[in-house]
Coordinates of C-alpha atoms and ligand atoms in Angstrom, one line a residue:
X2 CA 5.3 109.9 107.3
X3 CA 7.5 111.5 109.4
X4 CA 6.5 112.7 113.1
X5 CA 4.7 116.0 113.6
X6 CA 6.0 116.8 117.2
X7 CA 4.6 119.9 117.9
X8 CA 5.2 120.2 122.2
X9 CA 8.1 121.7 122.5
X10 CA 7.0 123.7 125.6
X11 CA 7.4 120.5 127.9
X12 CA 10.4 120.0 126.2
X13 CA 12.8 120.5 122.8
X14 CA 14.9 118.2 120.3
X15 CA 18.5 119.1 121.0
X16 CA 19.4 121.5 118.0
X17 CA 22.9 120.0 116.2
X18 CA 24.5 122.1 116.8
X19 CA 23.9 121.9 120.0
X20 CA 24.7 117.6 119.5
X21 CA 28.6 119.2 118.2
X22 CA 29.5 121.4 121.1
X23 CA 28.1 119.2 123.5
X24 CA 30.0 115.8 121.4
X25 CA 32.9 117.8 121.1
X26 CA 33.4 119.0 125.8
X27 CA 32.4 114.7 126.9
X28 CA 34.6 114.3 124.3
X29 CA 37.3 116.5 125.3
X30 CA 36.9 119.3 128.1
X31 CA 36.4 116.3 130.9
X32 CA 38.3 118.4 133.7
X33 CA 36.8 119.2 136.8
X34 CA 36.9 122.5 136.9
X35 CA 38.2 123.2 140.0
X36 CA 41.6 121.7 139.2
X37 CA 43.7 123.8 138.2
X38 CA 46.2 121.9 135.8
X39 CA 45.6 122.7 132.2
X40 CA 42.2 119.5 132.3
X41 CA 40.2 121.6 134.8
X42 CA 41.9 124.5 133.0
X43 CA 40.4 123.7 130.1
X44 CA 37.0 122.1 131.9
X45 CA 36.3 126.0 133.5
X46 CA 37.1 128.2 130.4
X47 CA 33.6 126.3 128.5
X48 CA 31.8 126.9 131.5
X49 CA 32.6 130.1 131.2
X50 CA 32.4 130.8 127.5
X51 CA 28.8 128.8 128.1
X52 CA 27.9 131.5 131.2
X53 CA 28.4 133.9 128.8
X54 CA 26.9 132.9 125.8
X55 CA 23.7 132.6 128.8
X56 CA 24.3 135.9 129.6
X57 CA 24.1 137.6 126.8
X58 CA 20.6 135.6 125.7
X59 CA 19.4 138.0 129.2
X60 CA 21.3 141.0 129.2
X61 CA 23.1 140.4 132.8
X62 CA 26.6 140.0 133.5
X63 CA 28.6 136.7 133.2
X64 CA 29.0 136.1 136.8
X65 CA 25.4 137.0 137.3
X66 CA 24.4 133.1 136.1
X67 CA 24.6 130.6 138.6
X68 CA 24.1 126.9 137.2
X69 CA 21.5 124.8 138.0
X70 CA 20.0 121.5 136.8
X71 CA 16.9 122.3 135.7
X72 CA 14.7 125.4 135.8
X73 CA 12.7 123.7 138.9
X74 CA 15.7 124.4 140.9
X75 CA 16.4 127.4 139.9
X76 CA 12.9 128.4 141.1
X77 CA 13.4 126.7 144.2
X78 CA 16.9 128.6 144.6
X79 CA 15.3 132.2 143.7
X80 CA 11.8 131.8 146.8
X81 CA 13.8 129.2 149.7
X82 CA 17.3 131.4 148.9
X83 CA 15.5 134.7 149.7
X84 CA 13.2 133.7 152.4
X85 CA 16.3 131.7 154.1
X86 CA 18.6 135.0 152.7
X87 CA 15.9 137.3 155.4
X88 CA 16.4 135.6 158.1
X89 CA 13.5 135.5 158.7
X90 CA 9.7 133.3 157.8
X91 CA 9.4 135.8 155.6
X92 CA 6.1 137.2 152.5
X93 CA 6.3 135.2 149.1
X94 CA 3.5 137.6 146.5
X95 CA 3.7 135.5 143.5
X96 CA 0.5 134.5 140.9
X97 CA -2.4 132.1 141.1
X98 CA -0.7 130.0 137.9
X99 CA 2.6 129.8 138.3
X100 CA 4.3 126.2 137.4
X101 CA 4.6 123.7 140.0
X102 CA 8.0 124.9 140.4
X103 CA 6.5 127.6 142.5
X104 CA 3.5 127.2 143.3
X105 CA 5.3 124.1 145.4
X106 CA 7.8 125.5 145.8
X107 CA 5.7 128.1 147.8
X108 CA 3.8 125.4 149.9
X109 CA 6.5 124.0 151.5
X110 CA 7.8 127.0 152.9
X111 CA 3.9 127.7 154.2
X112 CA 4.3 124.7 155.8
X113 CA 7.2 126.6 158.1
X114 CA 6.0 129.8 158.4
X115 CA 6.0 131.8 155.2
X116 CA 3.2 133.7 154.1
X117 CA 2.1 133.3 150.6
X118 CA 0.1 136.0 148.6
X119 CA -1.5 134.4 145.4
X120 CA -2.0 137.4 143.0
X121 CA -5.5 136.7 140.8
X122 CA -5.2 136.7 137.2
X123 CA -8.0 137.8 134.1
X124 CA -10.1 136.0 131.7
X125 CA -6.9 136.2 129.4
X126 CA -4.1 135.2 132.0
X127 CA -2.8 138.6 133.0
X128 CA -1.5 139.9 136.3
X129 CA -3.1 143.4 137.0
X130 CA -0.7 145.7 138.5
X131 CA -4.0 146.7 141.3
X132 CA -3.1 143.0 143.6
X133 CA 0.0 143.0 143.2
X134 CA -0.1 147.0 144.7
X135 CA -2.5 145.9 147.5
X136 CA 0.1 142.7 147.9
X137 CA 3.2 145.2 149.0
X138 CA 1.2 147.2 151.1
X139 CA 2.4 145.0 153.9
X140 CA 6.3 143.3 153.8
X141 CA 7.1 141.1 151.0
X142 CA 10.2 139.5 151.3
X143 CA 10.0 138.5 147.3
X144 CA 7.8 138.6 144.7
X145 CA 7.9 135.8 141.7
X146 CA 5.8 136.6 138.6
X147 CA 6.4 133.9 135.6
X148 CA 7.8 136.4 132.4
X149 CA 6.0 133.2 130.4
X150 CA 3.1 131.1 130.9
X151 CA 3.1 127.2 129.7
X152 CA -0.7 126.5 130.3
X153 CA -2.2 129.4 127.4
X154 CA 1.6 131.2 126.9
X155 CA 0.2 134.3 128.1
X156 CA 2.8 137.7 128.7
X157 CA 2.8 139.0 132.0
X158 CA 3.5 142.9 131.8
X159 CA 7.1 141.8 133.7
X160 CA 8.9 145.3 132.9
X161 CA 6.3 147.0 134.9
X162 CA 5.6 144.2 137.6
X163 CA 8.8 144.5 138.0
X164 CA 9.1 148.4 138.2
X165 CA 6.1 148.6 140.8
X166 CA 8.3 146.3 143.4
X167 CA 11.8 147.2 142.6
X168 CA 9.5 151.3 143.9
X169 CA 8.5 149.3 146.8
X170 CA 12.4 148.0 147.8
X171 CA 11.0 144.8 147.3
X172 CA 13.2 141.0 145.6
X173 CA 11.7 140.7 141.8
X174 CA 12.3 136.9 140.5
X175 CA 10.0 135.6 137.4
X176 CA 10.1 132.6 136.0
X177 CA 11.5 133.1 132.5
X178 CA 11.5 129.2 131.4
X179 CA 8.8 129.2 128.4
X180 CA 10.0 132.7 127.6
X181 CA 14.1 132.3 127.5
X182 CA 14.9 132.5 123.5
X183 CA 11.8 133.0 122.7
X184 CA 10.6 136.4 123.5
X185 CA 13.3 139.5 124.0
X186 CA 14.8 139.2 128.1
X187 CA 16.5 142.7 129.3
X188 CA 17.4 142.0 133.6
X189 CA 18.0 145.5 133.3
X190 CA 14.9 146.4 130.9
X191 CA 13.0 144.3 133.1
X192 CA 13.9 145.6 136.2
X193 CA 14.2 141.8 137.7
X194 CA 16.8 141.2 140.6
X195 CA 16.3 137.0 140.0
X196 CA 15.4 135.4 136.8
X197 CA 14.8 131.5 135.8
X198 CA 15.5 129.7 132.8
X199 CA 16.0 125.9 131.7
X200 CA 18.0 124.6 128.8
X201 CA 15.8 122.1 127.6
X202 CA 13.5 124.8 126.4
X203 CA 15.5 126.4 123.5
X204 CA 16.8 123.2 122.3
X205 CA 19.6 122.7 124.7
X206 CA 19.8 119.8 127.2
X207 CA 17.6 118.7 129.8
X208 CA 18.8 118.3 133.9
X209 CA 20.5 122.3 133.0
X210 CA 19.3 125.1 134.3
X211 CA 20.3 128.8 135.4
X212 CA 19.3 131.8 138.6
X213 CA 20.1 135.3 137.4
X214 CA 21.1 137.3 140.7
X215 CA 21.6 140.8 140.2
X216 CA 24.8 142.2 140.9
X217 CA 24.7 142.5 145.4
X218 CA 21.2 140.2 146.2
X219 CA 21.4 138.2 148.5
X220 CA 20.4 135.0 148.4
X221 CA 20.9 131.6 150.9
X222 CA 22.5 128.0 149.4
X223 CA 20.4 124.7 148.9
X224 CA 23.1 123.0 148.2
X225 CA 26.1 122.9 150.7
X226 CA 29.2 121.9 149.8
X227 CA 32.1 122.7 147.7
X228 CA 31.3 126.8 146.9
X229 CA 30.6 125.9 142.8
X230 CA 29.2 129.1 141.5
X231 CA 29.9 131.0 144.0
X232 CA 29.3 129.2 146.8
X233 CA 24.8 129.3 146.2
X234 CA 25.4 126.2 144.1
X235 CA 28.2 124.0 145.3
X236 CA 29.0 120.4 142.6
X237 CA 30.9 119.5 139.9
X238 CA 29.6 121.2 137.6
X239 CA 27.5 119.6 134.8
X240 CA 30.7 120.3 131.7
X241 CA 29.4 119.1 128.7
X242 CA 25.3 120.1 129.6
X243 CA 26.6 123.9 130.7
X244 CA 28.2 124.3 127.3
X245 CA 25.4 122.8 125.6
X246 CA 23.1 125.4 127.6
X247 CA 25.6 128.2 125.9
X248 CA 25.5 127.2 122.6
X249 CA 21.6 126.7 122.4
X250 CA 21.5 130.6 124.5
X251 CA 23.6 131.5 121.9
X252 CA 21.8 129.9 118.5
X253 CA 18.2 131.3 120.4
X254 CA 19.6 134.9 120.4
X255 CA 21.2 135.0 117.1
X256 CA 17.6 133.5 115.8
X257 CA 15.1 134.6 117.7
X258 CA 13.8 138.0 116.5
X259 CA 12.7 135.9 113.0
X260 CA 12.2 133.0 114.4
X261 CA 9.8 134.6 116.6
X262 CA 8.7 136.1 113.8
X263 CA 8.2 132.7 111.0
X264 CA 6.4 131.3 114.3
X265 CA 3.9 133.2 115.0
X266 CA 2.7 132.6 111.5
X267 CA 2.6 129.4 111.8
X268 CA 0.4 129.9 115.4
X269 CA -1.8 132.5 113.7
X270 CA -2.3 130.4 110.6
X271 CA -3.2 127.5 112.8
X272 CA -5.7 129.6 115.2
X273 CA -7.9 131.3 111.7
X274 CA -8.4 127.9 110.8
X275 CA -9.5 126.4 112.9
X276 CA -12.4 128.6 113.6
X277 CA -13.0 128.2 109.9
X278 CA -13.0 124.6 110.5
X279 CA -13.7 124.1 113.9
X280 CA -16.8 126.8 114.8
X281 CA -16.7 124.9 117.6
X282 CA -13.2 125.6 118.7
X283 CA -12.7 128.8 121.6
X284 CA -9.1 129.8 122.4
X285 CA -6.9 130.3 125.6
X286 CA -4.4 132.9 126.7
X287 CA -4.5 136.7 125.6
X288 CA -4.9 137.1 122.0
X289 CA -1.9 139.2 121.6
X290 CA 0.2 139.3 124.4
X291 CA 1.1 135.4 123.6
X292 CA 4.4 133.3 122.9
X293 CA 4.7 133.1 119.4
X294 CA 5.1 129.4 118.7
X295 CA 2.8 128.7 121.6
X296 CA -1.5 127.9 120.5
X297 CA -3.8 126.8 123.5
X298 CA -8.0 126.4 122.5
X299 CA -10.8 124.0 123.2
X300 CA -13.1 122.5 121.9
X301 CA -16.9 123.6 123.0
X302 CA -19.1 119.9 124.3
X303 CA -16.3 118.1 123.7
X304 CA -14.0 118.9 126.6
X305 CA -14.1 115.1 128.7
X306 CA -13.5 114.0 125.1
X307 CA -9.7 115.3 124.8
X308 CA -7.9 111.8 126.1
X309 CA -9.1 110.0 123.1
X310 CA -8.7 112.8 120.2
X311 CA -4.9 113.5 121.7
X312 CA -4.9 109.7 121.5
X313 CA -6.2 109.7 118.1
X314 CA -3.9 112.5 117.2
X315 CA -0.2 110.4 118.5
X316 CA -1.5 108.1 116.2
X317 CA -1.7 109.8 113.5
X318 CA 2.2 110.8 114.2
X319 CA 0.7 113.7 115.9
X320 CA 2.1 114.8 119.8
X321 CA 0.5 117.5 121.0
X322 CA -0.8 117.9 124.8
X323 CA -3.2 118.9 126.8
X324 CA -2.1 121.1 129.4
X325 CA 1.1 120.9 130.5
X326 CA 3.7 118.3 130.5
X327 CA 3.7 117.6 134.2
X328 CA -0.7 117.0 134.1
X329 CA 0.5 113.9 133.2
X330 CA 1.1 113.3 136.6
X331 CA -2.7 114.4 137.8
X332 CA -4.7 112.6 134.6
X333 CA -8.3 114.4 133.7
X334 CA -7.7 117.5 136.6
X335 CA -9.5 120.3 135.7
X336 CA -6.0 123.0 134.8
X337 CA -4.9 125.1 138.0
X338 CA -4.4 128.0 135.2
X339 CA -7.1 127.7 132.7
X340 CA -9.7 127.4 137.1
X341 CA -7.6 131.1 138.2
X342 CA -8.4 132.4 134.9
X343 CA -12.1 132.1 135.1
X344 CA -13.1 129.2 133.8
X345 CA -15.7 126.3 135.1
X346 CA -14.2 122.7 135.6
X347 CA -15.6 121.0 132.1
X348 CA -13.8 123.3 130.7
X349 CA -10.5 123.4 132.4
X350 CA -10.1 120.2 131.6
X351 CA -10.2 120.6 127.5
X352 CA -6.9 121.9 126.9
X353 CA -4.8 120.9 123.8
X354 CA -2.1 122.9 123.5
X355 CA -0.1 123.2 120.2
X356 CA 3.9 124.5 121.0
X357 CA 6.0 124.5 117.4
X358 CA 10.2 125.1 117.9
X359 CA 13.0 125.8 115.2
X360 CA 12.3 122.7 112.8
X361 CA 8.5 122.9 112.1
X362 CA 7.8 123.8 108.2
X363 CA 4.8 125.3 106.5
X364 CA 4.1 121.5 105.5
X365 CA 4.1 120.4 109.0
X366 CA 1.5 122.9 110.0
X367 CA -0.5 122.0 106.9
X368 CA -0.3 118.5 108.0
X369 CA -1.8 118.9 111.2
X370 CA -4.9 121.3 110.6
X371 CA -6.0 118.6 108.0
X372 CA -4.9 115.0 110.8
X373 CA -6.6 117.8 113.7
X374 CA -9.8 119.1 111.4
X375 CA -10.6 115.4 110.2
X376 CA -9.7 113.6 114.4
X377 CA -11.8 116.5 115.7
X378 CA -14.7 116.1 113.3
X379 CA -14.6 112.1 114.2
X380 CA -15.3 112.6 117.3
X381 CA -17.5 114.6 117.3
X382 CA -20.2 112.6 115.8
X383 CA -19.2 109.5 117.6
X384 CA -20.2 111.3 121.1
X385 CA -23.8 111.1 121.6
X386 CA -26.2 113.9 121.4
X387 CA -26.7 113.8 125.3
X388 CA -23.0 113.8 126.0
X389 CA -22.8 117.5 124.9
X390 CA -23.1 119.7 127.1
X391 CA -24.3 122.7 126.7
X392 CA -22.7 125.4 125.1
X393 CA -20.6 127.3 126.8
X394 CA -19.4 130.6 126.9
X395 CA -15.9 131.2 126.1
X396 CA -13.6 134.0 123.8
X397 CA -14.2 132.9 120.0
X398 CA -11.2 132.3 118.2
X399 CA -9.4 135.3 116.3
Ligands
PLP17 N1 9.4 127.4 135.2 C1 7.9 126.4 134.1 C2 7.4 127.9 133.8 C3 7.8 126.1 132.8 O1 7.5 125.2 131.9 C4 8.7 124.3 133.3 C5 9.2 123.0 133.2 O2 7.3 123.0 132.0 C6 9.3 124.8 134.8 C7 9.7 125.7 135.6 C8 11.2 123.5 135.4 O3 11.7 124.0 134.4 P1 12.1 122.3 134.5 O4 11.8 121.5 133.6 O5 13.7 122.5 133.8 O6 12.9 121.6 135.8

């Protein structure tokens, strides 16, 4: 029986069309894009085609796209680059549920004097405008709020938050690594100055990302050298990776609308089936403003059994995850995202994340539901009565 991969928020399988584009680039465009001879020009053309494809995914101009080696590096460049360019220790305003690529960058900058304000979120994981407006009363260098959360899938009101930020003349960055290719993104409609993307979250290769940098925005580079990528990211370009990113972005853009409807249908099926078959289940994240293929839930009273449940599912051919992929480095720790959303430590250890992607089918959803319901039922029966914690207060599964 083939495996069911439902962990696309961690990473996605390469689309065969992307693989084809990369293979022909690896075979043909081997030149250095900075070389002036024909081999160099072929590689340069491949990079610039990809730049235009990635730009089109977010409504940007091609020369506003800076290729990086990851979404993490794009996030680092946005924050460190903006603070260094301001020539002051600066002040970053961000949310309390950002990915580690933002939170740890802030922590590092704080150690050299940058002030960091973490905006609170509500029980659905939404950042409200009031906290942002209060924070904007002081001198702020940059505001950074993610477009879609990797743990619970909640979509932030980026357009509104960025608009308020721009009214105060402050830079706005969004980490759109989870949102890219899954929901429509337009840097001009959203009023954002900086936006991070990562190829491997949209059926492209790992190890390549991009930062959209609005014309006129000043950043200082973190990597110094030959001046590639408008001087913001020196290093010989990862041509095949960039070509793969471009192809992945073009496919995602062409198929986004149809794919979002298909995945949302699967997600809603999982939600309604779980509410019937596993009445102890509860969902995390916003009931409406959420990524189409993303579904996070907990099982009341079985929060401590999540590790076991995932191992059983894995042995039955199903790959889902507990929290984010990075949680492998923090096994057994409560999710900082769920704690910030007001869940207690027990519940914050119990998150199961199901994230769907392009090659998933309705049959896989059916098979997954059968395996999940029977595995969770068996596990529940195996837990001694006294080990089941009292019923926790949590939203019912929609
Ligand atoms: N930001 C978010 C929201 C993510 O989910 C991730 C990866 O999980 C990253 C940034 C980091 O991207 P990359 O894996 O390309 O470094």
